[in-house]
Amino acid sequence: MKKKVLVLTGGGDCPGLNAVIRGIVKRAAQTEDWEVVGSIQSFDGVLREPTEIIELSEKRVSGIHYQGGTILGTTTKGGPLAWPVKENDGTWSFIDRSDEMIRKLKHLGIEAVISIGGDGSQKISQVLFEKGLNIIGVPKTIDNDLSATDYTFGYQTAVQIATEAVDRLVTTAASHNRVIILEVMGRDAGWIALSSAIAGGAEVCLIPEIPYDVNNVLKVVNKRFKDGKGHVIIVIAEGAKPKDGDVLSKQSEEVGNANLKLGGVAHKLLEDLKAAGCDADMRETVLGHLQRGGIPIAFDRILATQFGVKAMELALEGNYGKMVAYQHPSIVAVPFLEAISKYNIIKQDSSLVHTARGIGMSFGDR
């Protein structure tokens, strides 16, 4: 009997997920002792009745490395630690089904689990590991906010998409003498916003790590306009906030989704600039899920494949309780506790911030 490794993708989708899955399957195929199966929509495929687990053969994963999304599906709701249950009165409660799930995995002959997901997914991985599950993590987030790895796959693709958006907005802003505000993803970390702002030549970049003053943003606009002519591109992360202000968010109405929904900062900034006396013609653009969909760029395909191969090799070694990570120039393994200990946020004295200020970009803080 071959040993089975179960692969799943959790949290938001991300360019490169399929490349990880393919990397795992291709590496397992180099041995004669292991086979790979996949759970549909993260752990939900295991918990559902009937079980939704599929075989992941070399034939099934052939050519998926350049495809966006994930052939296994994913979810941001529920999970083994907080499974939603609808009560008779129509309300919802949440139960811990992790012990039940671990018993089921043993019954199914699963030797190891590889969980591909972000910070929330790897926190679940740590709990399951403490309960005795042989589990390995692969970091996934376009926000690049996991501190144990230099980069996460999907981030560079998101930056490329955001940069292309800035490039296109520059031409229309210049043609119409407008201020255009581009809202990009970045809940707690402004990596996408700052990288695309530098690459695209934006005049202002507002990120969660540096609270801004709208009057400082207005100064940049006024300096760039003369006799009604000029243009300004402002890139703002969805988690950016004004000084003495809060992140613009609301509680999700989706059952089992504990995350706050962010968004709307571009519109708020536009209205705040008007209230501060900005006379320029202004428009807003929200890039949204365009950053997460579509074909991954080469960098992310390579990194994702490296992560997949390394994760499978950890399973071969029986080295569990670890998350794979890129620490230049190597692909390594770090304990889950280290991986989830802190966010990878932009420090104000970082070289990227220094570069941005060096080319005259404003963060709205001065």
GROMACS .gro file of N, CA, C and O in nm, residues 213-322:
model
  440
  213ASP      N    1  -0.210   6.231   0.655
  213ASP     CA    2  -0.288   6.352   0.678
  213ASP      C    3  -0.337   6.399   0.542
  213ASP      O    4  -0.257   6.424   0.451
  214VAL      N    5  -0.468   6.412   0.525
  214VAL     CA    6  -0.523   6.448   0.394
  214VAL      C    7  -0.471   6.583   0.346
  214VAL      O    8  -0.458   6.607   0.225
  215ASN      N    9  -0.437   6.671   0.439
  215ASN     CA   10  -0.385   6.802   0.399
  215ASN      C   11  -0.247   6.791   0.334
  215ASN      O   12  -0.212   6.869   0.245
  216ASN      N   13  -0.171   6.692   0.378
  216ASN     CA   14  -0.040   6.668   0.315
  216ASN      C   15  -0.057   6.612   0.174
  216ASN      O   16   0.022   6.641   0.085
  217VAL      N   17  -0.159   6.529   0.157
  217VAL     CA   18  -0.189   6.477   0.023
  217VAL      C   19  -0.233   6.592  -0.067
  217VAL      O   20  -0.193   6.601  -0.184
  218LEU      N   21  -0.314   6.683  -0.013
  218LEU     CA   22  -0.361   6.798  -0.090
  218LEU      C   23  -0.245   6.887  -0.135
  218LEU      O   24  -0.247   6.942  -0.246
  219LYS      N   25  -0.144   6.900  -0.051
  219LYS     CA   26  -0.027   6.979  -0.088
  219LYS      C   27   0.040   6.925  -0.215
  219LYS      O   28   0.084   7.001  -0.302
  220VAL      N   29   0.046   6.791  -0.223
  220VAL     CA   30   0.106   6.729  -0.342
  220VAL      C   31   0.023   6.761  -0.465
  220VAL      O   32   0.075   6.795  -0.572
  221VAL      N   33  -0.110   6.750  -0.451
  221VAL     CA   34  -0.199   6.779  -0.563
  221VAL      C   35  -0.183   6.924  -0.609
  221VAL      O   36  -0.167   6.953  -0.728
  222ASN      N   37  -0.185   7.015  -0.514
  222ASN     CA   38  -0.175   7.158  -0.548
  222ASN      C   39  -0.041   7.190  -0.615
  222ASN      O   40  -0.034   7.275  -0.705
  223LYS      N   41   0.064   7.123  -0.572
  223LYS     CA   42   0.196   7.147  -0.629
  223LYS      C   43   0.205   7.098  -0.773
  223LYS      O   44   0.278   7.154  -0.855
  224ARG      N   45   0.127   6.993  -0.803
  224ARG     CA   46   0.133   6.931  -0.936
  224ARG      C   47   0.042   7.001  -1.038
  224ARG      O   48   0.054   6.977  -1.158
  225PHE      N   49  -0.051   7.084  -0.988
  225PHE     CA   50  -0.145   7.150  -1.078
  225PHE      C   51  -0.111   7.299  -1.091
  225PHE      O   52  -0.077   7.365  -0.993
  226LYS      N   53  -0.124   7.351  -1.213
  226LYS     CA   54  -0.106   7.493  -1.238
  226LYS      C   55  -0.208   7.537  -1.342
  226LYS      O   56  -0.216   7.479  -1.450
  227ASP      N   57  -0.288   7.635  -1.305
  227ASP     CA   58  -0.395   7.684  -1.392
  227ASP      C   59  -0.489   7.571  -1.436
  227ASP      O   60  -0.532   7.564  -1.551
  228GLY      N   61  -0.515   7.481  -1.343
  228GLY     CA   62  -0.608   7.371  -1.371
  228GLY      C   63  -0.549   7.257  -1.450
  228GLY      O   64  -0.621   7.161  -1.484
  229LYS      N   65  -0.420   7.266  -1.481
  229LYS     CA   66  -0.357   7.161  -1.559
  229LYS      C   67  -0.254   7.085  -1.476
  229LYS      O   68  -0.180   7.143  -1.400
  230GLY      N   69  -0.253   6.955  -1.498
  230GLY     CA   70  -0.163   6.867  -1.423
  230GLY      C   71  -0.232   6.734  -1.401
  230GLY      O   72  -0.347   6.714  -1.440
  231HIS      N   73  -0.163   6.644  -1.338
  231HIS     CA   74  -0.225   6.516  -1.303
  231HIS      C   75  -0.149   6.454  -1.186
  231HIS      O   76  -0.029   6.480  -1.168
  232VAL      N   77  -0.219   6.372  -1.110
  232VAL     CA   78  -0.161   6.304  -0.994
  232VAL      C   79  -0.217   6.162  -0.987
  232VAL      O   80  -0.338   6.142  -1.004
  233ILE      N   81  -0.131   6.065  -0.961
  233ILE     CA   82  -0.173   5.928  -0.934
  233ILE      C   83  -0.147   5.899  -0.787
  233ILE      O   84  -0.035   5.916  -0.737
  234ILE      N   85  -0.251   5.856  -0.719
  234ILE     CA   86  -0.242   5.817  -0.578
  234ILE      C   87  -0.273   5.668  -0.569
  234ILE      O   88  -0.379   5.624  -0.614
  235VAL      N   89  -0.180   5.591  -0.512
  235VAL     CA   90  -0.206   5.449  -0.486
  235VAL      C   91  -0.231   5.434  -0.336
  235VAL      O   92  -0.150   5.479  -0.255
  236ILE      N   93  -0.343   5.372  -0.302
  236ILE     CA   94  -0.379   5.356  -0.161
  236ILE      C   95  -0.414   5.211  -0.131
  236ILE      O   96  -0.490   5.148  -0.204
  237ALA      N   97  -0.353   5.156  -0.027
  237ALA     CA   98  -0.384   5.020   0.017
  237ALA      C   99  -0.517   5.020   0.092
  237ALA      O  100  -0.550   5.116   0.162
  238GLU      N  101  -0.593   4.912   0.078
  238GLU     CA  102  -0.725   4.904   0.140
  238GLU      C  103  -0.722   4.920   0.292
  238GLU      O  104  -0.819   4.960   0.353
  239GLY      N  105  -0.605   4.893   0.354
  239GLY     CA  106  -0.592   4.905   0.498
  239GLY      C  107  -0.532   5.036   0.544
  239GLY      O  108  -0.507   5.055   0.664
  240ALA      N  109  -0.511   5.130   0.452
  240ALA     CA  110  -0.454   5.260   0.489
  240ALA      C  111  -0.554   5.338   0.573
  240ALA      O  112  -0.675   5.326   0.558
  241LYS      N  113  -0.502   5.421   0.662
  241LYS     CA  114  -0.590   5.500   0.750
  241LYS      C  115  -0.528   5.637   0.777
  241LYS      O  116  -0.406   5.653   0.779
  242PRO      N  117  -0.614   5.736   0.798
  242PRO     CA  118  -0.562   5.869   0.831
  242PRO      C  119  -0.511   5.873   0.974
  242PRO      O  120  -0.544   5.788   1.058
  243LYS      N  121  -0.429   5.974   1.003
  243LYS     CA  122  -0.382   5.993   1.140
  243LYS      C  123  -0.503   6.015   1.231
  243LYS      O  124  -0.597   6.086   1.197
  244ASP      N  125  -0.499   5.950   1.346
  244ASP     CA  126  -0.610   5.957   1.442
  244ASP      C  127  -0.739   5.900   1.383
  244ASP      O  128  -0.849   5.933   1.429
  245GLY      N  129  -0.727   5.815   1.283
  245GLY     CA  130  -0.844   5.752   1.222
  245GLY      C  131  -0.836   5.601   1.228
  245GLY      O  132  -0.739   5.544   1.278
  246ASP      N  133  -0.939   5.535   1.179
  246ASP     CA  134  -0.945   5.390   1.183
  246ASP      C  135  -0.949   5.333   1.042
  246ASP      O  136  -0.983   5.403   0.945
  247VAL      N  137  -0.918   5.205   1.032
  247VAL     CA  138  -0.929   5.134   0.904
  247VAL      C  139  -1.077   5.129   0.864
  247VAL      O  140  -1.165   5.107   0.948
  248LEU      N  141  -1.105   5.152   0.737
  248LEU     CA  142  -1.242   5.149   0.687
  248LEU      C  143  -1.282   5.003   0.664
  248LEU      O  144  -1.230   4.938   0.573
  249SER      N  145  -1.373   4.951   0.746
  249SER     CA  146  -1.410   4.810   0.736
  249SER      C  147  -1.549   4.788   0.791
  249SER      O  148  -1.607   4.875   0.857
  250LYS      N  149  -1.603   4.671   0.761
  250LYS     CA  150  -1.730   4.629   0.818
  250LYS      C  151  -1.729   4.479   0.836
  250LYS      O  152  -1.654   4.407   0.769
  251GLN      N  153  -1.811   4.431   0.927
  251GLN     CA  154  -1.817   4.288   0.953
  251GLN      C  155  -1.882   4.216   0.836
  251GLN      O  156  -1.984   4.258   0.784
  252SER      N  157  -1.822   4.105   0.795
  252SER     CA  158  -1.877   4.026   0.686
  252SER      C  159  -2.010   3.963   0.727
  252SER      O  160  -2.028   3.922   0.842
  253GLU      N  161  -2.105   3.959   0.636
  253GLU     CA  162  -2.235   3.896   0.661
  253GLU      C  163  -2.235   3.750   0.618
  253GLU      O  164  -2.336   3.680   0.635
  254GLU      N  165  -2.122   3.702   0.564
  254GLU     CA  166  -2.112   3.562   0.524
  254GLU      C  167  -2.094   3.474   0.647
  254GLU      O  168  -2.008   3.498   0.731
  255VAL      N  169  -2.174   3.370   0.656
  255VAL     CA  170  -2.167   3.279   0.771
  255VAL      C  171  -2.031   3.210   0.774
  255VAL      O  172  -1.987   3.152   0.674
  256GLY      N  173  -1.962   3.220   0.886
  256GLY     CA  174  -1.834   3.154   0.903
  256GLY      C  175  -1.715   3.236   0.861
  256GLY      O  176  -1.601   3.195   0.881
  257ASN      N  177  -1.737   3.353   0.802
  257ASN     CA  178  -1.626   3.439   0.761
  257ASN      C  179  -1.598   3.540   0.872
  257ASN      O  180  -1.671   3.636   0.889
  258ALA      N  181  -1.491   3.515   0.946
  258ALA     CA  182  -1.461   3.599   1.061
  258ALA      C  183  -1.387   3.726   1.026
  258ALA      O  184  -1.375   3.818   1.107
  259ASN      N  185  -1.335   3.734   0.902
  259ASN     CA  186  -1.255   3.850   0.863
  259ASN      C  187  -1.342   3.973   0.839
  259ASN      O  188  -1.451   3.963   0.783
  260LEU      N  189  -1.291   4.089   0.881
  260LEU     CA  190  -1.356   4.214   0.846
  260LEU      C  191  -1.338   4.240   0.697
  260LEU      O  192  -1.235   4.206   0.639
  261LYS      N  193  -1.439   4.298   0.634
  261LYS     CA  194  -1.430   4.332   0.492
  261LYS      C  195  -1.377   4.473   0.479
  261LYS      O  196  -1.437   4.569   0.529
  262LEU      N  197  -1.264   4.486   0.412
  262LEU     CA  198  -1.203   4.616   0.391
  262LEU      C  199  -1.237   4.667   0.251
  262LEU      O  200  -1.269   4.589   0.161
  263GLY      N  201  -1.229   4.796   0.234
  263GLY     CA  202  -1.255   4.855   0.104
  263GLY      C  203  -1.329   4.986   0.117
  263GLY      O  204  -1.392   5.016   0.219
  264GLY      N  205  -1.318   5.067   0.013
  264GLY     CA  206  -1.385   5.197   0.013
  264GLY      C  207  -1.295   5.313   0.047
  264GLY      O  208  -1.340   5.427   0.053
  265VAL      N  209  -1.164   5.284   0.069
  265VAL     CA  210  -1.074   5.393   0.111
  265VAL      C  211  -1.050   5.493  -0.002
  265VAL      O  212  -1.026   5.611   0.024
  266ALA      N  213  -1.054   5.446  -0.127
  266ALA     CA  214  -1.033   5.539  -0.239
  266ALA      C  215  -1.144   5.643  -0.244
  266ALA      O  216  -1.118   5.763  -0.262
  267HIS      N  217  -1.267   5.598  -0.228
  267HIS     CA  218  -1.381   5.691  -0.230
  267HIS      C  219  -1.375   5.787  -0.111
  267HIS      O  220  -1.401   5.907  -0.125
  268LYS      N  221  -1.340   5.732   0.007
  268LYS     CA  222  -1.330   5.818   0.126
  268LYS      C  223  -1.223   5.924   0.107
  268LYS      O  224  -1.244   6.042   0.142
  269LEU      N  225  -1.109   5.884   0.052
  269LEU     CA  226  -1.001   5.981   0.030
  269LEU      C  227  -1.046   6.089  -0.067
  269LEU      O  228  -1.018   6.208  -0.047
  270LEU      N  229  -1.115   6.049  -0.173
  270LEU     CA  230  -1.165   6.146  -0.271
  270LEU      C  231  -1.257   6.248  -0.204
  270LEU      O  232  -1.244   6.370  -0.225
  271GLU      N  233  -1.349   6.200  -0.121
  271GLU     CA  234  -1.442   6.290  -0.052
  271GLU      C  235  -1.369   6.378   0.049
  271GLU      O  236  -1.402   6.496   0.065
  272ASP      N  237  -1.269   6.320   0.117
  272ASP     CA  238  -1.193   6.398   0.214
  272ASP      C  239  -1.111   6.508   0.146
  272ASP      O  240  -1.096   6.618   0.199
  273LEU      N  241  -1.058   6.477   0.027
  273LEU     CA  242  -0.983   6.578  -0.047
  273LEU      C  243  -1.075   6.692  -0.092
  273LEU      O  244  -1.038   6.809  -0.085
  274LYS      N  245  -1.196   6.657  -0.135
  274LYS     CA  246  -1.293   6.760  -0.170
  274LYS      C  247  -1.323   6.850  -0.051
  274LYS      O  248  -1.326   6.973  -0.062
  275ALA      N  249  -1.347   6.786   0.064
  275ALA     CA  250  -1.379   6.861   0.186
  275ALA      C  251  -1.264   6.950   0.229
  275ALA      O  252  -1.284   7.057   0.290
  276ALA      N  253  -1.139   6.907   0.197
  276ALA     CA  254  -1.020   6.985   0.234
  276ALA      C  255  -0.995   7.100   0.136
  276ALA      O  256  -0.903   7.180   0.158
  277GLY      N  257  -1.074   7.107   0.027
  277GLY     CA  258  -1.061   7.218  -0.066
  277GLY      C  259  -0.998   7.184  -0.200
  277GLY      O  260  -0.957   7.275  -0.273
  278CYS      N  261  -0.988   7.055  -0.233
  278CYS     CA  262  -0.928   7.017  -0.361
  278CYS      C  263  -1.024   7.049  -0.476
  278CYS      O  264  -1.138   7.000  -0.478
  279ASP      N  265  -0.978   7.130  -0.571
  279ASP     CA  266  -1.062   7.170  -0.684
  279ASP      C  267  -1.039   7.084  -0.809
  279ASP      O  268  -1.113   7.097  -0.907
  280ALA      N  269  -0.939   6.999  -0.806
  280ALA     CA  270  -0.906   6.919  -0.924
  280ALA      C  271  -1.015   6.817  -0.954
  280ALA      O  272  -1.087   6.771  -0.864
  281ASP      N  273  -1.027   6.783  -1.079
  281ASP     CA  274  -1.118   6.675  -1.121
  281ASP      C  275  -1.058   6.544  -1.071
  281ASP      O  276  -0.941   6.514  -1.097
  282MET      N  277  -1.138   6.464  -1.000
  282MET     CA  278  -1.086   6.341  -0.939
  282MET      C  279  -1.171   6.221  -0.976
  282MET      O  280  -1.292   6.231  -0.994
  283ARG      N  281  -1.103   6.107  -0.987
  283ARG     CA  282  -1.168   5.979  -1.012
  283ARG      C  283  -1.105   5.872  -0.922
  283ARG      O  284  -0.993   5.887  -0.877
  284GLU      N  285  -1.178   5.766  -0.901
  284GLU     CA  286  -1.127   5.655  -0.820
  284GLU      C  287  -1.139   5.524  -0.900
  284GLU      O  288  -1.230   5.508  -0.982
  285THR      N  289  -1.047   5.434  -0.876
  285THR     CA  290  -1.050   5.301  -0.937
  285THR      C  291  -1.015   5.199  -0.830
  285THR      O  292  -0.914   5.213  -0.761
  286VAL      N  293  -1.099   5.097  -0.816
  286VAL     CA  294  -1.074   4.990  -0.720
  286VAL      C  295  -1.032   4.866  -0.798
  286VAL      O  296  -1.111   4.811  -0.875
  287LEU      N  297  -0.909   4.822  -0.778
  287LEU     CA  298  -0.857   4.709  -0.856
  287LEU      C  299  -0.918   4.576  -0.810
  287LEU      O  300  -0.942   4.487  -0.891
  288GLY      N  301  -0.941   4.562  -0.680
  288GLY     CA  302  -1.014   4.446  -0.628
  288GLY      C  303  -0.953   4.312  -0.663
  288GLY      O  304  -0.832   4.293  -0.664
  289HIS      N  305  -1.041   4.218  -0.697
  289HIS     CA  306  -0.999   4.080  -0.716
  289HIS      C  307  -0.922   4.056  -0.845
  289HIS      O  308  -0.874   3.943  -0.867
  290LEU      N  309  -0.908   4.157  -0.929
  290LEU     CA  310  -0.821   4.143  -1.045
  290LEU      C  311  -0.678   4.108  -1.002
  290LEU      O  312  -0.604   4.043  -1.075
  291GLN      N  313  -0.640   4.151  -0.883
  291GLN     CA  314  -0.505   4.125  -0.833
  291GLN      C  315  -0.483   3.979  -0.797
  291GLN      O  316  -0.369   3.934  -0.787
  292ARG      N  317  -0.592   3.906  -0.776
  292ARG     CA  318  -0.579   3.769  -0.728
  292ARG      C  319  -0.606   3.665  -0.836
  292ARG      O  320  -0.577   3.546  -0.817
  293GLY      N  321  -0.663   3.707  -0.946
  293GLY     CA  322  -0.699   3.611  -1.049
  293GLY      C  323  -0.600   3.607  -1.163
  293GLY      O  324  -0.509   3.688  -1.173
  294GLY      N  325  -0.618   3.509  -1.250
  294GLY     CA  326  -0.542   3.504  -1.373
  294GLY      C  327  -0.409   3.431  -1.363
  294GLY      O  328  -0.376   3.368  -1.262
  295ILE      N  329  -0.333   3.442  -1.469
  295ILE     CA  330  -0.210   3.366  -1.488
  295ILE      C  331  -0.097   3.421  -1.400
  295ILE      O  332  -0.072   3.541  -1.400
  296PRO      N  333  -0.027   3.336  -1.324
  296PRO     CA  334   0.088   3.382  -1.247
  296PRO      C  335   0.206   3.413  -1.337
  296PRO      O  336   0.228   3.345  -1.438
  297ILE      N  337   0.284   3.513  -1.300
  297ILE     CA  338   0.405   3.544  -1.376
  297ILE      C  339   0.510   3.436  -1.348
  297ILE      O  340   0.495   3.354  -1.256
  298ALA      N  341   0.618   3.437  -1.426
  298ALA     CA  342   0.719   3.332  -1.416
  298ALA      C  343   0.777   3.319  -1.275
  298ALA      O  344   0.798   3.208  -1.224
  299PHE      N  345   0.806   3.434  -1.211
  299PHE     CA  346   0.865   3.431  -1.077
  299PHE      C  347   0.778   3.349  -0.982
  299PHE      O  348   0.828   3.265  -0.906
  300ASP      N  349   0.649   3.373  -0.985
  300ASP     CA  350   0.558   3.304  -0.894
  300ASP      C  351   0.541   3.157  -0.930
  300ASP      O  352   0.523   3.072  -0.841
  301ARG      N  353   0.545   3.124  -1.058
  301ARG     CA  354   0.539   2.982  -1.097
  301ARG      C  355   0.660   2.906  -1.044
  301ARG      O  356   0.648   2.794  -0.994
  302ILE      N  357   0.777   2.970  -1.054
  302ILE     CA  358   0.900   2.905  -1.008
  302ILE      C  359   0.898   2.889  -0.856
  302ILE      O  360   0.925   2.781  -0.803
  303LEU      N  361   0.866   2.998  -0.784
  303LEU     CA  362   0.863   2.993  -0.638
  303LEU      C  363   0.760   2.892  -0.589
  303LEU      O  364   0.787   2.813  -0.497
  304ALA      N  365   0.643   2.892  -0.649
  304ALA     CA  366   0.538   2.798  -0.610
  304ALA      C  367   0.581   2.654  -0.633
  304ALA      O  368   0.556   2.566  -0.549
  305THR      N  369   0.648   2.628  -0.743
  305THR     CA  370   0.697   2.493  -0.771
  305THR      C  371   0.803   2.453  -0.670
  305THR      O  372   0.804   2.338  -0.620
  306GLN      N  373   0.891   2.545  -0.636
  306GLN     CA  374   0.993   2.517  -0.533
  306GLN      C  375   0.927   2.484  -0.400
  306GLN      O  376   0.969   2.391  -0.329
  307PHE      N  377   0.825   2.559  -0.363
  307PHE     CA  378   0.753   2.533  -0.238
  307PHE      C  379   0.687   2.395  -0.240
  307PHE      O  380   0.690   2.321  -0.141
  308GLY      N  381   0.626   2.359  -0.355
  308GLY     CA  382   0.559   2.230  -0.365
  308GLY      C  383   0.656   2.114  -0.350
  308GLY      O  384   0.630   2.017  -0.277
  309VAL      N  385   0.770   2.124  -0.418
  309VAL     CA  386   0.872   2.018  -0.409
  309VAL      C  387   0.925   2.007  -0.266
  309VAL      O  388   0.937   1.897  -0.211
  310LYS      N  389   0.954   2.121  -0.204
  310LYS     CA  390   1.007   2.120  -0.067
  310LYS      C  391   0.906   2.062   0.031
  310LYS      O  392   0.942   1.984   0.120
  311ALA      N  393   0.778   2.097   0.015
  311ALA     CA  394   0.676   2.046   0.106
  311ALA      C  395   0.667   1.894   0.097
  311ALA      O  396   0.655   1.824   0.199
  312MET      N  397   0.671   1.841  -0.025
  312MET     CA  398   0.665   1.696  -0.042
  312MET      C  399   0.788   1.629   0.017
  312MET      O  400   0.780   1.521   0.078
  313GLU      N  401   0.903   1.693   0.005
  313GLU     CA  402   1.026   1.636   0.061
  313GLU      C  403   1.021   1.634   0.214
  313GLU      O  404   1.073   1.542   0.277
  314LEU      N  405   0.957   1.733   0.274
  314LEU     CA  406   0.938   1.731   0.419
  314LEU      C  407   0.852   1.612   0.460
  314LEU      O  408   0.877   1.547   0.563
  315ALA      N  409   0.751   1.582   0.380
  315ALA     CA  410   0.666   1.466   0.407
  315ALA      C  411   0.747   1.337   0.395
  315ALA      O  412   0.733   1.245   0.478
  316LEU      N  413   0.832   1.329   0.294
  316LEU     CA  414   0.917   1.210   0.277
  316LEU      C  415   1.009   1.191   0.397
  316LEU      O  416   1.039   1.078   0.436
  317GLU      N  417   1.054   1.304   0.454
  317GLU     CA  418   1.144   1.299   0.569
  317GLU      C  419   1.070   1.278   0.701
  317GLU      O  420   1.133   1.251   0.804
  318GLY      N  421   0.938   1.294   0.700
  318GLY     CA  422   0.862   1.289   0.824
  318GLY      C  423   0.885   1.411   0.910
  318GLY      O  424   0.874   1.408   1.032
  319ASN      N  425   0.917   1.523   0.845
  319ASN     CA  426   0.951   1.648   0.915
  319ASN      C  427   0.826   1.736   0.920
  319ASN      O  428   0.807   1.824   0.835
  320TYR      N  429   0.743   1.717   1.020
  320TYR     CA  430   0.613   1.783   1.027
  320TYR      C  431   0.614   1.902   1.123
  320TYR      O  432   0.712   1.927   1.193
  321GLY      N  433   0.505   1.977   1.123
  321GLY     CA  434   0.496   2.095   1.208
  321GLY      C  435   0.576   2.212   1.153
  321GLY      O  436   0.606   2.307   1.225
  322LYS      N  437   0.607   2.208   1.024
  322LYS     CA  438   0.689   2.310   0.961
  322LYS      C  439   0.616   2.373   0.842
  322LYS      O  440   0.528   2.312   0.782
   0.00000   0.00000   0.00000
